[in-house]
mmCIF file of C-alpha atoms and ligand atoms in Angstrom:
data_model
loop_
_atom_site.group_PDB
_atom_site.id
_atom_site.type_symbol
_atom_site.label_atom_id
_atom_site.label_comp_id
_atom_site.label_asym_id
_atom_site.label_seq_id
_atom_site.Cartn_x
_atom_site.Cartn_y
_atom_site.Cartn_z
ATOM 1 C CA UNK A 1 19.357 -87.571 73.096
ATOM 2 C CA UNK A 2 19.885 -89.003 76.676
ATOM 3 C CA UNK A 3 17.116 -90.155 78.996
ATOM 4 C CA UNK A 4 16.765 -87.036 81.191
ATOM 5 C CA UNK A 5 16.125 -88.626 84.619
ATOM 6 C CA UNK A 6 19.677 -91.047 83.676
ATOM 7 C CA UNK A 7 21.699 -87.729 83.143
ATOM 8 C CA UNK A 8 19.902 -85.948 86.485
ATOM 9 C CA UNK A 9 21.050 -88.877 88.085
ATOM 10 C CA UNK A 10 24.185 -89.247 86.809
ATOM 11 C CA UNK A 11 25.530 -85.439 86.758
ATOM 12 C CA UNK A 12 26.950 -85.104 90.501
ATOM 13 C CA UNK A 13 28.657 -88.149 90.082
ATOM 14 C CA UNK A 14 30.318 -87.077 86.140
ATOM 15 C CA UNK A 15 30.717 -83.446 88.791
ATOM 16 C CA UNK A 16 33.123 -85.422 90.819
ATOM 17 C CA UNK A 17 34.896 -87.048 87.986
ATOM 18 C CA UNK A 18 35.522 -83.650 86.009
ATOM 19 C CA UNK A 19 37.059 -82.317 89.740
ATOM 20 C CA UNK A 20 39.651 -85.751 89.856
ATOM 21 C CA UNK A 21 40.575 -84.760 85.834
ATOM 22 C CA UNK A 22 40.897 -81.094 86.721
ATOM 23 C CA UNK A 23 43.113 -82.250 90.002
ATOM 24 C CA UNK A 24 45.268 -84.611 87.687
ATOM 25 C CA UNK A 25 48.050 -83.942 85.373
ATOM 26 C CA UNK A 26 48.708 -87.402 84.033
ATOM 27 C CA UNK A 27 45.767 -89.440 83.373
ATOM 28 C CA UNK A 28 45.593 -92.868 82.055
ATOM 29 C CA UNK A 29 42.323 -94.474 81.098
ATOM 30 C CA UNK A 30 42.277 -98.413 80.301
ATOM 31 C CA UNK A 31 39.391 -101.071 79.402
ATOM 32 C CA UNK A 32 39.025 -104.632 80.011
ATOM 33 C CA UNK A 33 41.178 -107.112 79.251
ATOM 34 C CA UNK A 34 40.220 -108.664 75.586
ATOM 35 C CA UNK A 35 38.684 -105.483 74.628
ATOM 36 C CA UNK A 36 35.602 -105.243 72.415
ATOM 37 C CA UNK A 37 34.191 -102.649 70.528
ATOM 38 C CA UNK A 38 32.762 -101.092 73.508
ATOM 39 C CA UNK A 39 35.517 -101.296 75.249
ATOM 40 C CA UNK A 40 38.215 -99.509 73.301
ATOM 41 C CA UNK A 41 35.239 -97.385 71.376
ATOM 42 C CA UNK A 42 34.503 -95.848 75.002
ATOM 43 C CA UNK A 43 38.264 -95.347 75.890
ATOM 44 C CA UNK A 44 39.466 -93.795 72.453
ATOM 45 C CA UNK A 45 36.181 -91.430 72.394
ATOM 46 C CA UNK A 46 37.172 -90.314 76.092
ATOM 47 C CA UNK A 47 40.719 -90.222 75.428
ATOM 48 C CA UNK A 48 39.732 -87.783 72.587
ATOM 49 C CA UNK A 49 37.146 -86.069 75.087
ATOM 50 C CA UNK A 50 39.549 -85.349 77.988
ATOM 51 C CA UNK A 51 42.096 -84.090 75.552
ATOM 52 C CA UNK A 52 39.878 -81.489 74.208
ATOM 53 C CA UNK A 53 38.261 -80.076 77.166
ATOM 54 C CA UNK A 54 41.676 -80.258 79.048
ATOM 55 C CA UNK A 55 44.738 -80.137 75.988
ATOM 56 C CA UNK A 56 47.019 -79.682 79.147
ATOM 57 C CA UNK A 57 46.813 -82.770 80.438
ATOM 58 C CA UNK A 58 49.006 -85.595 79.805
ATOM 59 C CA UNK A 59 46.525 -88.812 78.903
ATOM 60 C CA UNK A 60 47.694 -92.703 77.869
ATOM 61 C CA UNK A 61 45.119 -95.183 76.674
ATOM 62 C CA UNK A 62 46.243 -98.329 77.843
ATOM 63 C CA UNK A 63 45.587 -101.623 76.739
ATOM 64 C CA UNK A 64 45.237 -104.393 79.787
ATOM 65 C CA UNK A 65 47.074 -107.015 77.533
ATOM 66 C CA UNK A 66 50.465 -107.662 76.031
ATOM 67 C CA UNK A 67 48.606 -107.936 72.912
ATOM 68 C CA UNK A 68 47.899 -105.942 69.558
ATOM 69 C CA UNK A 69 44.553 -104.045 69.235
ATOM 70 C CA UNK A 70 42.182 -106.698 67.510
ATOM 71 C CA UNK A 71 42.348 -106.383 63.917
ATOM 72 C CA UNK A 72 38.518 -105.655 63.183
ATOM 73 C CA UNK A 73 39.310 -102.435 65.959
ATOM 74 C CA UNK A 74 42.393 -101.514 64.643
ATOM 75 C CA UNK A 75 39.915 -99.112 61.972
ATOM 76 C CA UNK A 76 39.017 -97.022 65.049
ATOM 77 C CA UNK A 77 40.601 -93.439 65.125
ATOM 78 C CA UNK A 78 43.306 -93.080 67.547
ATOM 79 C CA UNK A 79 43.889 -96.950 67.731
ATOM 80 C CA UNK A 80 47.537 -96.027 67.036
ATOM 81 C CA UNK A 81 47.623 -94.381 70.165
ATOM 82 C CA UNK A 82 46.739 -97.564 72.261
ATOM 83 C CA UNK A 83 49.876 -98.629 74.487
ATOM 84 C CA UNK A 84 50.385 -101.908 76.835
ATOM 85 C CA UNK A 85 50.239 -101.733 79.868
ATOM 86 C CA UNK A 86 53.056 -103.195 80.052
ATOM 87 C CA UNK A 87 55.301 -100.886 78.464
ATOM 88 C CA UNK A 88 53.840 -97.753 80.861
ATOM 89 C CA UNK A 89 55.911 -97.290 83.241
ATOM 90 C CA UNK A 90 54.049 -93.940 84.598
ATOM 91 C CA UNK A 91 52.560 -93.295 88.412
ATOM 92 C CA UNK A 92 49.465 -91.432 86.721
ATOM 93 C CA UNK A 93 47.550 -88.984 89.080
ATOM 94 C CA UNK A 94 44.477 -90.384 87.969
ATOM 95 C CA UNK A 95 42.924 -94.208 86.261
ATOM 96 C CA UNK A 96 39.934 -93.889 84.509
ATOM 97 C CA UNK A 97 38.595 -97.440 83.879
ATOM 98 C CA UNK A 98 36.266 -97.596 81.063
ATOM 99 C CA UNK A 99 33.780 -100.632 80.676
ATOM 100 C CA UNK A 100 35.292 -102.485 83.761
ATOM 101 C CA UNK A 101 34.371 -102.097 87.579
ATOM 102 C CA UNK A 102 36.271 -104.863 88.313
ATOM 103 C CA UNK A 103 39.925 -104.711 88.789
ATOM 104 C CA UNK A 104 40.957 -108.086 88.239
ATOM 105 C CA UNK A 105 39.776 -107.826 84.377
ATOM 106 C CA UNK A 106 42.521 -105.264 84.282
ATOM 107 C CA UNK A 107 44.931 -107.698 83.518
ATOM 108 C CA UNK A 108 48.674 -105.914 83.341
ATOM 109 C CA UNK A 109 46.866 -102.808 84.086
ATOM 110 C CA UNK A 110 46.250 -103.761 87.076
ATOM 111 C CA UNK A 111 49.488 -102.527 89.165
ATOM 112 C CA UNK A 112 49.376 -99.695 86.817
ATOM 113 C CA UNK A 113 45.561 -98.680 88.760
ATOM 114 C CA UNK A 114 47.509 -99.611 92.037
ATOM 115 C CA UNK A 115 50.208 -96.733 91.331
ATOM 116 C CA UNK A 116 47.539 -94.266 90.201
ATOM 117 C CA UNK A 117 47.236 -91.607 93.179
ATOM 118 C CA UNK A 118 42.946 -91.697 92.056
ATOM 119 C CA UNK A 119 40.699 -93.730 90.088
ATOM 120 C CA UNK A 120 37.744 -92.902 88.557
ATOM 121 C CA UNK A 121 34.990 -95.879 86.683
ATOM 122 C CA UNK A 122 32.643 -95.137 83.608
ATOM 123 C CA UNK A 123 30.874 -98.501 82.977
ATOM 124 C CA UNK A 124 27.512 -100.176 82.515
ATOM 125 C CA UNK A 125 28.363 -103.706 84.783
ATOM 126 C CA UNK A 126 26.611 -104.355 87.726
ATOM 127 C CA UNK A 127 29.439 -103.895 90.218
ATOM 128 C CA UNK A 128 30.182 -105.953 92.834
ATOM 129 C CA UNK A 129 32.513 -103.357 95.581
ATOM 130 C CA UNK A 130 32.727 -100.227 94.401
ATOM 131 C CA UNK A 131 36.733 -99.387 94.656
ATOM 132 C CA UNK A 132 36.709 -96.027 92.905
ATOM 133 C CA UNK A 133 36.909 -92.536 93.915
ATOM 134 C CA UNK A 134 34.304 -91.287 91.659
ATOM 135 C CA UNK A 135 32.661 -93.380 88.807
ATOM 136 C CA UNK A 136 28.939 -93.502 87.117
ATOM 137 C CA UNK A 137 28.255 -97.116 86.660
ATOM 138 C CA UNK A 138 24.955 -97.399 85.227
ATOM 139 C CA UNK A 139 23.676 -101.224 84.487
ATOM 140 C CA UNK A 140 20.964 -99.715 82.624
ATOM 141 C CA UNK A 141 23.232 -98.210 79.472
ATOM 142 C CA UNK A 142 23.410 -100.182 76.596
ATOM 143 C CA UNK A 143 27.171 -99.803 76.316
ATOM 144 C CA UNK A 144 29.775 -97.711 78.227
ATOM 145 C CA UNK A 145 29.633 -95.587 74.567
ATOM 146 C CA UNK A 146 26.545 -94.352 75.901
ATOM 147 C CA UNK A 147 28.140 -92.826 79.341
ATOM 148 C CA UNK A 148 30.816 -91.607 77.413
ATOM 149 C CA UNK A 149 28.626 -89.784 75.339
ATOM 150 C CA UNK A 150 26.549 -88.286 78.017
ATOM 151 C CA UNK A 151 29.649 -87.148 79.676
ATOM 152 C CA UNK A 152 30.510 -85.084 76.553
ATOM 153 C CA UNK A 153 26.812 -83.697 76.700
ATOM 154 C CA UNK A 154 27.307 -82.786 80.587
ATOM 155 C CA UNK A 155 30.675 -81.354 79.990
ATOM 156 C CA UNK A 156 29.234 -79.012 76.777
ATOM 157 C CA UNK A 157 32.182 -80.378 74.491
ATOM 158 C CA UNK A 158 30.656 -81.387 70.915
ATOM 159 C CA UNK A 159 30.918 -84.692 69.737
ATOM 160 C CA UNK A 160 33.665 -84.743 66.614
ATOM 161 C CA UNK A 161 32.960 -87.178 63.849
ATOM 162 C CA UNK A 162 35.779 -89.085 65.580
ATOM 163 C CA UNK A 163 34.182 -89.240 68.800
ATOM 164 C CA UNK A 164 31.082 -89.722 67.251
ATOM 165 C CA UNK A 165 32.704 -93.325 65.313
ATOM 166 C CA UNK A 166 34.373 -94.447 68.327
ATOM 167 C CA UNK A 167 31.031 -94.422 70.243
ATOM 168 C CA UNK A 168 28.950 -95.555 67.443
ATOM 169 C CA UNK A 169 31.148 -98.695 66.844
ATOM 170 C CA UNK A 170 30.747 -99.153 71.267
ATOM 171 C CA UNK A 171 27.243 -99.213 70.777
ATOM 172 C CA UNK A 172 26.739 -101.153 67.503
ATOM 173 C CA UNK A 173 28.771 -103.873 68.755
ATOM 174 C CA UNK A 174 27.333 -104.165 72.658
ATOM 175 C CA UNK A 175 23.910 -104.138 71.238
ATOM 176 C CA UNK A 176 24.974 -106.995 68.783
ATOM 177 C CA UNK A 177 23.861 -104.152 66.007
ATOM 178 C CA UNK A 178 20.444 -103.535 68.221
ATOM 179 C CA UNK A 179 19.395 -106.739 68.318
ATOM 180 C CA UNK A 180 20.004 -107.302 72.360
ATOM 181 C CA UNK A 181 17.876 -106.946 74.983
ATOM 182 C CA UNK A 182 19.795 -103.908 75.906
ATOM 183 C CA UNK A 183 18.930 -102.009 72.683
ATOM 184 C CA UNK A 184 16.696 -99.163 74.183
ATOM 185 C CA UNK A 185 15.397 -96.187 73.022
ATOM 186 C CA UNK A 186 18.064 -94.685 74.877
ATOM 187 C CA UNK A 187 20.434 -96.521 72.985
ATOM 188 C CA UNK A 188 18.462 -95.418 69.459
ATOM 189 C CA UNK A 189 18.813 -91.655 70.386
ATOM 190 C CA UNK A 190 22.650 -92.180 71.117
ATOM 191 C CA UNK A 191 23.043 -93.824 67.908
ATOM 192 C CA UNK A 192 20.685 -91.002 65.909
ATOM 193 C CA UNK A 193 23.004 -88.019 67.729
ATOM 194 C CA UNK A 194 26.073 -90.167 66.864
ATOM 195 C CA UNK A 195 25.480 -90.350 63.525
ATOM 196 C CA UNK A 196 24.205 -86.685 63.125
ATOM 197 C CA UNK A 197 27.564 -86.083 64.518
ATOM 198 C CA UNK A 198 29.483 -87.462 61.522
ATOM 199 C CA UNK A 199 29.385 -91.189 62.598
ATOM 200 C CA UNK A 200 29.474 -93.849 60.301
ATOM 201 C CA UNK A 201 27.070 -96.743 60.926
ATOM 202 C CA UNK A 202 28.463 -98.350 57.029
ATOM 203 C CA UNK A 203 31.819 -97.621 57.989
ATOM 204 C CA UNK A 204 31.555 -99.585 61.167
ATOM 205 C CA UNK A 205 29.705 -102.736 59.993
ATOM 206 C CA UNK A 206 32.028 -102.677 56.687
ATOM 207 C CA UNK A 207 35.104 -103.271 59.349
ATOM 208 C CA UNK A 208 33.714 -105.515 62.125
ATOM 209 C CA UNK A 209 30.985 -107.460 60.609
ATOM 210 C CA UNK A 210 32.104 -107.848 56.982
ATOM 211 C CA UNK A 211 35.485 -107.980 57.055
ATOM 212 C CA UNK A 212 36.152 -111.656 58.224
ATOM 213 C CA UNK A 213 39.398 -113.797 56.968
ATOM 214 C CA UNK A 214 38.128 -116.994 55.262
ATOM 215 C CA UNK A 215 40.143 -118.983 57.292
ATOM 216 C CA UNK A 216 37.702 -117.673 60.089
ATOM 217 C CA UNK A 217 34.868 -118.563 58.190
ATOM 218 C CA UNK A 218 35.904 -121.878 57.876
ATOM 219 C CA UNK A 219 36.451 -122.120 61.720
ATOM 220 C CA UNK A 220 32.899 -120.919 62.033
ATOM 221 C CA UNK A 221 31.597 -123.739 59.699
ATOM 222 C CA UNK A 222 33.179 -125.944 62.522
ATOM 223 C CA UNK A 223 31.741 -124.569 65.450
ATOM 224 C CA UNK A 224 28.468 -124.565 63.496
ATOM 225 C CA UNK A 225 28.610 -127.951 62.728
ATOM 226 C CA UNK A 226 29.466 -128.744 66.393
ATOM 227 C CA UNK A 227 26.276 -127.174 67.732
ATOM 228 C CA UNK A 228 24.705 -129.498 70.600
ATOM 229 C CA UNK A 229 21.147 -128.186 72.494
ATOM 230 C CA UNK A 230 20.147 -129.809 75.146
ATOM 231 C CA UNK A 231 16.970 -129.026 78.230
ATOM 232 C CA UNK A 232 14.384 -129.702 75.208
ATOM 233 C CA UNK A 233 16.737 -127.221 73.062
ATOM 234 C CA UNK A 234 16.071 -124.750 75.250
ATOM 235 C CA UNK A 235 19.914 -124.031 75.997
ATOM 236 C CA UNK A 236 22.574 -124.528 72.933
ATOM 237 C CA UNK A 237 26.201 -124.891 73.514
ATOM 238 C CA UNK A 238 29.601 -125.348 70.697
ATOM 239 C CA UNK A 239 33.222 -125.041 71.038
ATOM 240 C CA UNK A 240 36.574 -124.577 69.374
ATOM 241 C CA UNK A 241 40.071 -126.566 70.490
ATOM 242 C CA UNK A 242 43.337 -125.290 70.137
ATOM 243 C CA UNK A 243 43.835 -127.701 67.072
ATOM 244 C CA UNK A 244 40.858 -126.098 66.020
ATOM 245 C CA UNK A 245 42.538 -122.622 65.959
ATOM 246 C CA UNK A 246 45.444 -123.845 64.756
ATOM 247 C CA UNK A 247 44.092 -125.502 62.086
ATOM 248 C CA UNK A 248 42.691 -122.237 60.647
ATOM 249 C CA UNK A 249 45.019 -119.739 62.015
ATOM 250 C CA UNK A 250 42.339 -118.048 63.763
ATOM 251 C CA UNK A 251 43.713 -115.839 66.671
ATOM 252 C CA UNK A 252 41.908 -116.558 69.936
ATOM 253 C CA UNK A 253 41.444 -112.794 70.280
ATOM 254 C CA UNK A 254 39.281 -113.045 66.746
ATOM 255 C CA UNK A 255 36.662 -115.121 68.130
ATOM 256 C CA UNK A 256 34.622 -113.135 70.002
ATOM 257 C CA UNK A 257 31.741 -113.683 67.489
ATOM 258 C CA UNK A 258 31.738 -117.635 67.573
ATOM 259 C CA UNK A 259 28.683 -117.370 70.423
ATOM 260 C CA UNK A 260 26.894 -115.374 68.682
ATOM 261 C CA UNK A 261 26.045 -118.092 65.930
ATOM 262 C CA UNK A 262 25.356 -120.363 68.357
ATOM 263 C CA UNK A 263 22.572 -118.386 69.924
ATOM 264 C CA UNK A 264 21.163 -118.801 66.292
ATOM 265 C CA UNK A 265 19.195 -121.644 67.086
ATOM 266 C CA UNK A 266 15.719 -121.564 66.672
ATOM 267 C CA UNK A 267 14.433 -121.829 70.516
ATOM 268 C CA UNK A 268 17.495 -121.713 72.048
ATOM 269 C CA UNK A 269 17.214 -119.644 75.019
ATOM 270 C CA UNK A 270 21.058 -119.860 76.224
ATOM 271 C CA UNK A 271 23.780 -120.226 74.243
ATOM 272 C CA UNK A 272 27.522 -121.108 75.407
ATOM 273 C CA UNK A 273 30.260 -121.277 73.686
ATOM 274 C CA UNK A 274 33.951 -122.179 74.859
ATOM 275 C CA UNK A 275 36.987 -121.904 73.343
ATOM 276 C CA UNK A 276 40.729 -123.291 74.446
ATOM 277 C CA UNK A 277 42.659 -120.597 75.602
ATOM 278 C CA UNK A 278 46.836 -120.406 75.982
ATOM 279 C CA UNK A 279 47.779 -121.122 79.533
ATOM 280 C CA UNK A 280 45.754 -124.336 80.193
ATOM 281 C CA UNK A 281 42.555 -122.490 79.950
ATOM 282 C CA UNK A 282 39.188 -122.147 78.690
ATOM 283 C CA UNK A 283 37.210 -118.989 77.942
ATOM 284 C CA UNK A 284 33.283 -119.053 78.100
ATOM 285 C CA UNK A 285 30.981 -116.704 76.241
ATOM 286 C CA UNK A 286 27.026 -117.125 78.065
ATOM 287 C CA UNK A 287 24.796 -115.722 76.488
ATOM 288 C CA UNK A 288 20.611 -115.712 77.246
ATOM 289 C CA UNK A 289 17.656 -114.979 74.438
ATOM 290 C CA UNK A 290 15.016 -114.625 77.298
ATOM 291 C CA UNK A 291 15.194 -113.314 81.016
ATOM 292 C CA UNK A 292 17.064 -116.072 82.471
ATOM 293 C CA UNK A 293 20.131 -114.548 84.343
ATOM 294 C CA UNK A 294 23.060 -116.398 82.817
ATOM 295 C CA UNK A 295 25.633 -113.826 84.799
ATOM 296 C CA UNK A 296 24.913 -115.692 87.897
ATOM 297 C CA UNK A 297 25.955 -119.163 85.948
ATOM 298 C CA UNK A 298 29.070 -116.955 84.955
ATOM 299 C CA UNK A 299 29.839 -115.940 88.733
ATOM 300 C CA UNK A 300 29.665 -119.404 89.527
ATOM 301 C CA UNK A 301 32.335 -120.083 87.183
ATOM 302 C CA UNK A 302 34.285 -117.327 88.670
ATOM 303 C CA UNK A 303 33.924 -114.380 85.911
ATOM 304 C CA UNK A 304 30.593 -111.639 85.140
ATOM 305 C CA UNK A 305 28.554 -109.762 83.064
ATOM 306 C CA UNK A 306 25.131 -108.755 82.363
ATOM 307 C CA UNK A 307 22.250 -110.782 82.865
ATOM 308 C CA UNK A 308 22.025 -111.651 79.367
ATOM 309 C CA UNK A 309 25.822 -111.536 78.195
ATOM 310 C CA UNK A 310 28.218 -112.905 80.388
ATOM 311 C CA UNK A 311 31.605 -114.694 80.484
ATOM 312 C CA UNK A 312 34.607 -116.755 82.270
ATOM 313 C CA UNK A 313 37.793 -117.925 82.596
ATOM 314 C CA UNK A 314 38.532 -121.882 83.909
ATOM 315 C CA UNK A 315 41.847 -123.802 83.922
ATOM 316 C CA UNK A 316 41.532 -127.008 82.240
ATOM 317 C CA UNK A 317 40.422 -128.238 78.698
ATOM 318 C CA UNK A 318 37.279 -128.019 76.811
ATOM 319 C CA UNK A 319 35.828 -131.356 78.182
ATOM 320 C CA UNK A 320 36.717 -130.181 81.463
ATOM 321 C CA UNK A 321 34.903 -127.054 81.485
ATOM 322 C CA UNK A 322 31.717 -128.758 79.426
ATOM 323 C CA UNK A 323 31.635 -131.279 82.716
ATOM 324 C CA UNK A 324 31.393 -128.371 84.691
ATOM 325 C CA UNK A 325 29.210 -125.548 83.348
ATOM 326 C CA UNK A 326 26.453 -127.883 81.432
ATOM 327 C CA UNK A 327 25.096 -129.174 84.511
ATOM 328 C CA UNK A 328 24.991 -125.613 86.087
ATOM 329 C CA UNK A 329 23.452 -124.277 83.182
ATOM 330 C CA UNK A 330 20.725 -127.539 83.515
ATOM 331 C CA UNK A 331 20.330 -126.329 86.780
ATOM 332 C CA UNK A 332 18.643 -122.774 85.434
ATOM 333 C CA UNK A 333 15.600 -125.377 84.399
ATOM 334 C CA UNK A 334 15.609 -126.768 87.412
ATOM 335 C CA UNK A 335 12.299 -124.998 88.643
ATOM 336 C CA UNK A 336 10.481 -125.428 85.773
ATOM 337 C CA UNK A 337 10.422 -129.151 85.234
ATOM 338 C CA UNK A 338 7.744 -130.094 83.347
ATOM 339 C CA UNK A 339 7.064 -126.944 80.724
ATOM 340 C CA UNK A 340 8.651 -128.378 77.661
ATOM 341 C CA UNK A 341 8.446 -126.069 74.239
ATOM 342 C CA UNK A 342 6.202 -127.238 72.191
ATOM 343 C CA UNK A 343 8.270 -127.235 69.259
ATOM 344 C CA UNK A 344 11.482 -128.485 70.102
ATOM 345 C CA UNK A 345 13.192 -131.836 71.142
ATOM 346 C CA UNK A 346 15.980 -133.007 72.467
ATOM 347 C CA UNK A 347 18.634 -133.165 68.870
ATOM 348 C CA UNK A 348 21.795 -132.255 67.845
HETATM 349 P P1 5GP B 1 32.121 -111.788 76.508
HETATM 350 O O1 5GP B 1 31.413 -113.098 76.581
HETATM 351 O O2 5GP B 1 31.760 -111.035 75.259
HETATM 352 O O3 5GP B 1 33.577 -111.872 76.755
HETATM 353 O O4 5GP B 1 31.544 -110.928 77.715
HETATM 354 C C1 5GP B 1 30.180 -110.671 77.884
HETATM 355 C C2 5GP B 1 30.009 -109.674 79.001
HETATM 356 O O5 5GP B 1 30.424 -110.246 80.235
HETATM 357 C C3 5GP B 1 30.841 -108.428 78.822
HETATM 358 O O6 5GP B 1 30.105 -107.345 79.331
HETATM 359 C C4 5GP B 1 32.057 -108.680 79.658
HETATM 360 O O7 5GP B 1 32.601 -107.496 80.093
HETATM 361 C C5 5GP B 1 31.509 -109.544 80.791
HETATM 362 N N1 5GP B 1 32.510 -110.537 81.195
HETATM 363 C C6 5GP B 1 33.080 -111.462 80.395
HETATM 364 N N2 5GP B 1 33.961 -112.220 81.070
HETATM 365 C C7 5GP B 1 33.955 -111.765 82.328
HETATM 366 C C8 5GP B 1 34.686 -112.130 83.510
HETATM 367 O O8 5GP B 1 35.507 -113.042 83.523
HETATM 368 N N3 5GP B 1 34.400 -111.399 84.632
HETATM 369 C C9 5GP B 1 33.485 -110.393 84.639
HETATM 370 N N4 5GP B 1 33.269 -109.745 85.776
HETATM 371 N N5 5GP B 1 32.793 -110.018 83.558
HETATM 372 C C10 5GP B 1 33.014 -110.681 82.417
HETATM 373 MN MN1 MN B 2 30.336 -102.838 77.407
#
């Protein structure tokens, strides 16, 4: 199912993970703070992975946040075993971070990696300093779900329909349902074993892309209204205030799909979208359509990604961080003065 020169690659490096699980008695494995579907899709299939292969070994899944698993994840099997970080109080032998190789998006986690005696990183983000004992971080991998998977293959275990959900639902919702740039045929042959394995590709789009509250729909029909473009409508951007949330009684934690109907727009090629945060703050999600790298716009505002998914963090309100990342994002067009689309003005 894999592409074979990936798992050659990958196979002394998923070696020296299996020798830090088989050295380890307590393990905890944790994902990025405000996990998505990759996120806590690749933990719960590992947790269930490294409980098989080893049943003597004493595993948490932890959740970076002091916050419930979000509701349109909560379907997942083994959610119920998610605990905060907060409330583990272990020194595990080993951390296994899933979907992160970056330690400050480990939120409370984060002293809980600092008391682990090890760490090991499964992940698909183009890493910065590698601080791990023994990871595969492969940019390349549609989703962490896919690493995850492969591990199972390397290790010999067989992929359980429960697995098989968990890392279906990791690679449905990185790939934005296969519609990314990332969607590659490796990601297609994942998704085929997956589902031969007892996945359920219904099942997972019936939870996390049908299953929205009104009240969020009606938020959405705000933030769709709001749409601005802007660089000959080349880049899109919308937002949603506090009042905003409040006004619906969205959750902040269930709008992870707001950017994705901004990048809607006909010809957009990057879409933004920002939403008030508590704290003071302002979340970004970046997201590019063509090859522009909009992770280095993200860097700039002091979070990551992937070249064509990206985020950040910035103190301050939504007019704030508008004054700041518009003109960076501007600043991507920079070099190509001149080459206006055909087809689309300046509008709102
Ligand atoms: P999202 O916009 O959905 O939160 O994130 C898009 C991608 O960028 C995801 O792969 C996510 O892990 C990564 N990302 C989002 N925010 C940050 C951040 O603040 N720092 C880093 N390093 N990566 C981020
Ligand atoms: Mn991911």
């Amino acid at each position: 199912m894999c592409d074979k020169a990936a798992m050659a690659s990958q196979a002394p490096s998923f070696d020296e993970i299996t020798r830090l699980v088989e050295a380890a008695h307590t393990i905890a494995i944790c994902a990025h703070t405000s996990p998505d579907g990759d996120a806590l899709g690749s933990e719960l299939a590992l947790l269930e992975l490294v409980e098989s292969v080893w049943p003597d070994k004493h595993v948490s899944a932890l959740l970076a946040d002091d916050d419930v698993v979000p509701r349109i994840y909560a379907f997942l099997p083994g959610a119920e075993r998610l605990v905060r970080a907060c409330d583990y109080h272990g020194d595990p032998d080993l951390f296994v971070c899933v979907d992160l190789s970056q330690p400050d998006r480990l939120n409370d986690a984060r002293v809980v990696l600092e008391r682990s005696a090890r760490v090991a990183v499964l992940d698909h983000h183009p890493a910065n300093v590698p601080f791990w004992d023994a990871g595969v971080v492969r940019p390349a991998a549609a989703a962490t779900g896919v690493i995850v998977a492969e591990y199972a293959l390397h290790l010999g275990a067989g992929l359980t329909p429960t697995m098989a959900q968990n890392l279906l639902c990791a690679l449905v919702t990185d790939t934005g349902r296969f519609q990314y740039q990332n969607a590659n045929g490796e990601a297609f042959r994942v998704a085929s074993a997956l589902v031969d394995a007892g996945a359920s590709p219904s099942d997972v789009s019936l939870h996390v892309y049908q299953s929205d509250r009104l009240s969020y729909l009606h938020l959405s029909a705000t933030v769709m209204g709001r749409i601005t473009t802007f660089e000959h409508g080349r880049i899109a951007y919308s937002y949603a205030t506090t009042a905003d949330l409040e006004a619906n009684a969205v959750p902040v934690a269930e709008c992870d799909g707001l950017v994705d109907i901004v990048r809607r727009v006909d010809g957009c090629e990057v879409a933004l979208f920002l939403k008030e945060v508590p704290g003071g703050k302002v979340r970004g999600n970046l997201r590019a359509k063509s090859d522009r790298d909009i992770s280095v716009v993200a860097r700039e505002m002091g979070g990551g990604g992937h070249p064509a998914a990206a985020g950040f963090t910035v103190e301050g309100d939504i007019d704030h961080a508008l004054a700041v990342v518009l003109p960076k994002l501007r600043a991507l067009y920079a070099c190509d003065e001149g080459t206006v689309p055909s087809s689309h003005s300046e509008r709102r």
